[in-house]
Amino acid sequence: MAGVDEISTVQLSQLQMLLDHVGAYVFTKDLSGRYTYVNQKVCELFGMPREAIIGQTDEAFFDLTIFNDLKANDQWVLEHALPLDTEEHNRVASTGEVRVYQAHKMPLFDADSRVVGLCGISTDITERTQMEQQLRQQKELLDNVLDNIESAVYMKDRDQRFRYLNPYTAKMLGCDPTHALGKSNQELLSDENLEQLQSSDQVVLEEGRKICGEEAITDPHGTTRQFWSVKIPIREQGEIKGMVGVSSDITEVIELKQKLEQLAHIDEMTGISNRRHLLQGARQELERMKRYQRTLAVIILDIDRFKLINDLYGHAIGDRALIRLVEACQSQLRQVDLFGRLGGDEFVIVLPEVDLNSALAVCERLRHQIANVTIQSEAGDDIFLSSSFGVALSNSHSSMDDLLSRADTALYRAKHAGRNCVEYDERED
């Protein structure tokens, strides 16, 4: 028997050492909830030696007024004589720290199968729980952002199959986000969108580099919008596994840019070219005519007695007169002709590939068209318009400044000739 007792003592010591190093809190309790055994991990938690803990209940170590699930779980195991796996929140009284445990509790039986206590193994999962909570919060935040952002966010694998797409992406593609998962570009994109989007996807997936640029996407309603897309490869252990893309709608920005560019070229009142844009185009056209050894005509015209119209009827009527003159001229000009406002009531027309007789014929048509314009004043009076014209024809040495000067001289002669007529300048540059 002595040998047996020695072996049992050795085994008990080894078991004690094992329990002290399992990395979990191991304990036993009697029917009254008093500790009958604790391992070293429990001693470290309570900051007490084992002998100071044995015989004590949980009230001595935990604040059960805040979290009582520990005691309730013990009671359930003792009453039902069944094991229990659960999560417990405990507040350590000595430190005030709240810890979270994954607890496994089982009843202890005597030789007659009566419950005499319980055994518990608790693993501290506080950090894991906190991390999981943080991940959940971050996911909720990310989901909230992605679900409400006015940009398309999506992920695709190597085969260009969608692994994620936010609601905005699904809306642009006209599909349900959940049904789109696993679908390829060919299955989701219209022919109109497929060629452009697939080519940029291939660059990212095949060359493994980030790309940025404008893309036009047509939605299911046929509306085409402009996007600025950023596409980035997804790598795992150096291998390209897919890509993530973010496409932001810049349609309004593009439209505003185009509008500003247009405003920089257009006379706001009349809608034709302003002075700067007109002269830029006229100089380019003159150089083109020189290359092909052809001529162009420059015409300057204005409204006769325009100051008198403003003085008698007001600037609103004067503005209307300018607009009606422009409309009359546009009805007689070709698409290749340049037409712009030089300033005030003075306008310039550039006629490419014409001779002098053709240019004079155009001026006569314009003069008659303007003479048919009638504007009614606020008092009901009819106001009739007339215009004077000055014409200059280019040659191989002409500059635009010289042509404008010669046309202006001809216009001056037309004014002195009685107005409502056409004069041309025959001087060489």
XYZ file of C-alpha atoms in Angstrom:
429
model
C 0.000 0.000 0.000
C 2.874 2.357 0.759
C 4.073 1.990 -2.829
C 0.667 2.765 -4.112
C 0.418 5.885 -1.893
C 3.829 7.093 -3.132
C 2.783 6.649 -6.745
C -0.494 8.480 -6.094
C 1.354 11.359 -4.485
C 3.721 11.667 -7.435
C 0.823 11.543 -9.866
C -1.061 14.146 -7.874
C 1.978 16.434 -7.912
C 2.330 16.005 -11.655
C -1.376 16.704 -12.160
C -1.083 19.811 -10.003
C 1.853 21.031 -12.107
C -0.074 20.332 -15.286
C -3.134 22.269 -14.115
C -0.969 25.180 -13.050
C 0.350 25.518 -16.607
C -2.676 24.885 -18.803
C -3.211 28.626 -19.432
C -6.812 28.498 -18.159
C -8.501 29.042 -14.800
C -9.249 25.633 -13.220
C -11.252 25.335 -10.006
C -13.696 23.204 -8.042
C -16.482 24.290 -5.697
C -18.746 22.582 -3.193
C -22.544 22.839 -3.051
C -22.280 26.133 -1.161
C -20.099 27.699 -3.829
C -16.930 27.570 -1.702
C -13.703 26.964 -3.561
C -12.206 23.531 -2.831
C -9.432 23.766 -5.387
C -7.855 26.485 -7.568
C -4.870 26.321 -9.890
C -2.059 28.869 -10.031
C -3.862 30.896 -12.739
C -6.747 31.591 -10.319
C -4.286 32.597 -7.602
C -2.700 35.111 -9.950
C -6.112 36.514 -10.884
C -7.126 37.086 -7.282
C -3.626 38.054 -6.148
C -3.737 35.583 -3.251
C -2.109 32.277 -2.328
C -4.120 29.105 -2.775
C -4.734 28.612 0.953
C -6.320 32.082 1.214
C -8.787 31.275 -1.544
C -9.882 27.775 -0.500
C -13.117 27.983 1.500
C -14.097 31.395 0.107
C -17.051 32.082 -2.193
C -17.114 34.261 -5.293
C -18.434 37.232 -3.334
C -14.943 37.622 -1.879
C -13.360 38.057 -5.315
C -15.974 39.314 -7.760
C -18.471 42.174 -7.680
C -21.594 40.079 -8.225
C -23.869 43.106 -7.942
C -22.882 44.049 -11.495
C -22.437 40.659 -13.171
C -24.274 37.749 -11.554
C -24.097 35.266 -14.442
C -21.201 33.438 -12.744
C -23.312 32.473 -9.710
C -26.373 31.783 -11.823
C -24.424 29.415 -14.067
C -22.991 27.555 -11.055
C -26.491 27.114 -9.644
C -27.798 25.781 -12.959
C -25.064 23.112 -13.161
C -25.690 21.992 -9.565
C -29.489 21.877 -9.970
C -29.556 20.141 -13.363
C -26.493 17.947 -12.850
C -25.445 18.730 -16.391
C -22.391 20.371 -17.945
C -22.653 23.929 -19.274
C -20.623 25.855 -21.826
C -21.223 29.583 -21.668
C -19.670 33.036 -21.729
C -19.348 34.951 -18.457
C -18.634 38.568 -17.581
C -16.985 39.117 -14.221
C -15.701 42.184 -12.420
C -12.640 41.467 -10.299
C -13.224 43.220 -6.975
C -9.526 43.852 -6.232
C -8.846 45.721 -9.501
C -12.292 46.761 -10.699
C -11.412 45.259 -14.101
C -14.150 43.587 -16.124
C -13.058 40.333 -17.740
C -14.812 38.002 -20.144
C -14.427 34.216 -19.897
C -15.401 31.220 -21.948
C -16.492 28.858 -19.153
C -17.008 25.113 -19.181
C -18.636 23.854 -15.953
C -19.573 20.291 -15.051
C -21.049 18.682 -11.938
C -18.946 16.554 -9.558
C -20.505 13.338 -8.204
C -19.768 11.144 -5.180
C -19.726 7.368 -5.185
C -23.526 7.314 -4.944
C -23.878 9.580 -8.028
C -24.988 12.516 -5.934
C -23.880 16.000 -6.938
C -21.341 17.230 -4.413
C -19.969 20.251 -6.283
C -18.728 21.413 -9.643
C -15.543 21.747 -11.649
C -14.880 24.683 -13.871
C -12.403 25.587 -16.601
C -12.515 29.213 -17.693
C -10.490 30.779 -20.499
C -9.964 34.517 -20.525
C -11.295 35.809 -23.841
C -11.427 39.497 -22.865
C -8.952 40.668 -25.513
C -10.502 38.433 -28.156
C -13.978 39.693 -27.292
C -12.794 43.291 -27.411
C -11.109 42.664 -30.754
C -14.245 41.004 -32.119
C -16.319 43.924 -30.916
C -13.927 46.391 -32.530
C -14.027 44.393 -35.757
C -17.835 44.378 -35.652
C -17.901 48.116 -35.058
C -15.391 48.722 -37.840
C -17.372 46.469 -40.173
C -20.608 48.266 -39.309
C -18.916 51.606 -39.920
C -17.379 50.400 -43.181
C -20.690 48.895 -44.308
C -22.462 52.132 -43.457
C -19.929 54.114 -45.497
C -19.937 51.729 -48.454
C -23.731 51.435 -48.465
C -24.226 55.198 -48.564
C -21.237 56.531 -50.473
C -22.038 58.048 -53.862
C -19.251 56.060 -55.504
C -19.008 52.594 -56.972
C -16.843 50.264 -54.850
C -16.228 46.710 -56.041
C -13.870 43.742 -55.872
C -13.167 41.197 -58.604
C -11.120 38.015 -58.726
C -8.607 36.960 -61.368
C -11.441 35.875 -63.678
C -13.071 39.317 -63.368
C -15.930 37.883 -61.319
C -17.465 40.163 -58.732
C -16.627 39.241 -55.135
C -18.093 42.422 -53.684
C -20.055 45.393 -54.937
C -21.741 48.118 -52.932
C -25.342 49.272 -53.598
C -24.194 52.174 -55.787
C -22.321 49.776 -58.085
C -25.354 47.497 -58.280
C -27.559 50.478 -59.126
C -25.272 51.524 -61.972
C -25.258 47.958 -63.322
C -28.982 47.452 -62.752
C -28.600 44.306 -60.632
C -29.128 43.014 -57.098
C -25.866 43.048 -55.050
C -26.330 39.519 -53.678
C -27.241 38.013 -57.057
C -24.263 39.710 -58.683
C -21.677 37.950 -56.524
C -19.706 35.453 -58.569
C -20.971 36.899 -61.858
C -18.466 37.903 -64.519
C -18.115 41.175 -66.419
C -19.737 39.527 -69.436
C -22.761 38.511 -67.363
C -23.332 41.900 -65.730
C -22.017 44.571 -68.092
C -23.789 45.771 -71.197
C -21.923 45.596 -74.500
C -21.616 49.375 -74.330
C -19.754 49.219 -71.010
C -17.946 45.891 -71.400
C -15.197 46.815 -73.851
C -13.980 49.880 -71.934
C -14.216 48.518 -68.385
C -12.840 45.068 -69.164
C -9.726 46.451 -70.849
C -8.794 48.531 -67.791
C -9.496 45.566 -65.481
C -7.141 43.413 -67.553
C -4.313 45.927 -67.186
C -4.590 45.734 -63.396
C -4.903 41.929 -63.258
C -2.297 41.087 -65.886
C 0.305 43.788 -65.275
C -0.316 44.121 -61.540
C -0.244 47.877 -61.455
C -2.568 50.560 -60.183
C -4.382 52.580 -62.821
C -6.393 55.801 -62.645
C -8.466 57.462 -65.310
C -11.843 58.558 -66.653
C -14.460 55.995 -67.618
C -17.900 56.493 -69.141
C -20.620 54.173 -67.851
C -24.131 53.954 -69.251
C -26.763 52.941 -66.691
C -29.786 50.700 -67.444
C -31.866 53.812 -68.257
C -29.465 54.811 -71.023
C -27.897 57.713 -69.132
C -24.144 57.967 -69.606
C -22.145 59.353 -66.717
C -18.451 60.091 -66.331
C -16.408 58.459 -63.552
C -12.894 58.813 -62.205
C -11.797 55.240 -61.505
C -8.947 53.986 -59.348
C -8.191 50.267 -59.668
C -5.639 48.463 -57.500
C -4.385 44.844 -57.664
C -4.918 42.560 -54.659
C -1.846 40.455 -53.886
C -1.445 37.423 -51.651
C 2.098 36.169 -51.088
C 3.219 38.105 -54.133
C 0.573 36.627 -56.444
C -2.213 38.739 -57.962
C -5.519 37.355 -56.702
C -7.886 40.080 -57.861
C -8.515 43.790 -57.819
C -10.455 46.455 -55.958
C -11.899 49.484 -57.682
C -13.443 52.793 -56.662
C -15.254 54.838 -59.312
C -16.434 58.336 -58.353
C -19.054 60.159 -60.396
C -17.498 63.305 -61.875
C -20.216 64.014 -64.434
C -21.126 67.369 -62.890
C -17.451 68.344 -62.703
C -16.922 67.484 -66.380
C -20.068 69.373 -67.386
C -19.012 72.390 -65.331
C -15.550 72.281 -66.899
C -17.063 72.158 -70.369
C -19.392 75.011 -69.504
C -16.523 77.131 -68.209
C -14.495 76.360 -71.330
C -17.488 77.333 -73.425
C -17.957 80.546 -71.473
C -14.313 81.361 -72.112
C -14.997 81.172 -75.854
C -18.543 82.489 -76.150
C -19.978 85.984 -75.981
C -22.493 85.690 -73.173
C -25.155 87.958 -74.679
C -25.230 86.765 -78.282
C -23.952 83.190 -77.958
C -21.366 83.555 -80.741
C -17.577 83.614 -80.410
C -16.082 86.303 -78.208
C -13.213 88.489 -79.416
C -10.407 86.245 -78.150
C -11.826 83.006 -79.515
C -12.783 84.630 -82.803
C -9.332 86.065 -83.450
C -7.636 82.819 -82.458
C -9.756 80.875 -84.939
C -9.350 83.566 -87.627
C -5.541 83.439 -87.418
C -5.549 79.644 -87.671
C -7.881 79.800 -90.666
C -5.680 82.397 -92.375
C -2.614 80.149 -92.003
C -4.567 77.241 -93.422
C -5.588 79.299 -96.436
C -1.968 80.270 -97.037
C -0.844 76.633 -96.978
C -3.391 75.757 -99.648
C -2.780 79.010 -101.561
C -6.354 80.133 -101.179
C -7.950 83.340 -100.009
C -10.375 84.330 -97.288
C -12.388 87.469 -96.669
C -12.643 89.398 -93.430
C -15.838 91.398 -92.880
C -16.452 93.955 -90.148
C -20.032 95.162 -89.645
C -21.940 97.130 -87.064
C -25.443 98.487 -86.482
C -26.055 101.917 -87.947
C -26.769 104.588 -85.323
C -26.626 102.019 -82.531
C -25.899 104.702 -79.907
C -29.081 106.502 -80.885
C -31.101 103.287 -80.390
C -29.645 102.915 -76.897
C -30.263 106.561 -76.040
C -33.853 106.626 -77.313
C -35.113 103.204 -76.279
C -32.740 101.990 -73.574
C -30.051 99.344 -73.344
C -32.535 96.456 -73.153
C -33.738 97.297 -76.672
C -30.131 97.787 -77.746
C -29.251 94.325 -76.475
C -32.234 92.879 -78.319
C -31.044 94.584 -81.508
C -27.644 92.901 -81.184
C -29.247 89.499 -80.694
C -31.594 89.931 -83.666
C -28.681 91.003 -85.881
C -26.747 87.890 -84.907
C -29.752 85.690 -85.689
C -30.152 87.347 -89.090
C -26.483 86.777 -89.944
C -26.418 83.176 -88.749
C -29.275 82.333 -91.092
C -27.100 83.311 -94.089
C -23.670 81.972 -93.089
C -22.067 78.578 -93.744
C -20.888 76.224 -91.023
C -17.280 76.828 -92.049
C -17.628 80.600 -91.669
C -16.359 82.202 -88.454
C -18.624 84.707 -86.732
C -17.884 86.611 -83.548
C -18.409 89.793 -81.590
C -15.448 92.116 -81.653
C -16.933 94.453 -79.034
C -19.926 96.752 -78.567
C -22.045 96.547 -81.746
C -19.091 95.560 -83.925
C -18.911 92.039 -85.397
C -16.422 90.131 -87.533
C -17.121 87.442 -90.138
C -14.370 85.328 -91.705
C -15.274 83.620 -94.987
C -12.745 80.909 -96.001
C -12.090 80.046 -99.663
C -13.950 82.962 -101.269
C -12.989 85.619 -103.788
C -13.904 89.291 -103.520
C -17.101 89.013 -105.562
C -18.370 86.115 -103.453
C -17.581 88.011 -100.238
C -19.432 91.105 -101.487
C -22.428 88.948 -102.453
C -22.542 87.504 -98.930
C -22.450 91.020 -97.456
C -25.372 92.088 -99.641
C -27.440 89.106 -98.497
C -26.627 89.910 -94.877
C -27.440 93.583 -95.366
C -30.891 92.779 -96.821
C -31.583 90.184 -94.117
C -30.758 92.703 -91.359
C -32.860 95.396 -93.073
C -35.883 93.093 -92.694
C -35.448 92.947 -88.914
C -38.037 94.879 -86.909
C -37.896 95.398 -83.144
C -40.775 96.785 -81.153
C -40.075 99.262 -78.372
C -41.862 99.208 -75.045
C -44.047 102.030 -76.328
C -45.019 99.920 -79.327
C -42.890 101.757 -81.887
C -41.293 99.735 -84.703
C -37.504 100.009 -84.810
C -35.821 99.107 -88.094
C -32.182 98.030 -88.254
C -29.538 98.601 -90.865
C -25.851 97.757 -90.985
C -22.691 98.896 -92.719
C -20.011 96.502 -93.933
C -16.273 96.699 -94.575
C -14.513 93.890 -96.484
C -10.848 92.923 -96.974
C -9.496 89.979 -98.983
C -6.333 88.108 -98.002
C -3.244 87.356 -100.077
C -0.091 85.312 -99.461
C 1.433 88.028 -97.247
C -1.628 88.959 -95.192
C -1.704 89.024 -91.416
C -4.949 88.998 -89.474
C -4.175 92.352 -87.873
C -3.676 93.929 -91.315
C -6.897 92.372 -92.644
C -8.881 93.698 -89.684
C -7.343 97.148 -90.169
C -8.201 97.173 -93.875
C -11.769 95.935 -93.226
C -12.204 98.597 -90.549
C -11.063 101.277 -93.008
C -13.625 100.013 -95.511
C -16.337 100.110 -92.831
C -15.393 103.734 -92.086
C -15.895 104.577 -95.777
C -19.289 102.840 -95.732
C -20.356 105.058 -92.848
C -19.319 108.174 -94.736
C -21.068 106.886 -97.865
C -24.422 107.095 -96.105
C -24.502 103.830 -94.087
C -26.483 100.660 -94.927
C -23.974 99.753 -97.635
C -20.900 97.619 -98.351
C -17.367 98.892 -99.034
C -14.189 96.928 -99.632
C -10.513 97.763 -99.258
C -8.363 97.093 -102.350
C -4.992 97.833 -100.760
C -2.257 95.212 -100.692
C -0.752 94.309 -97.289
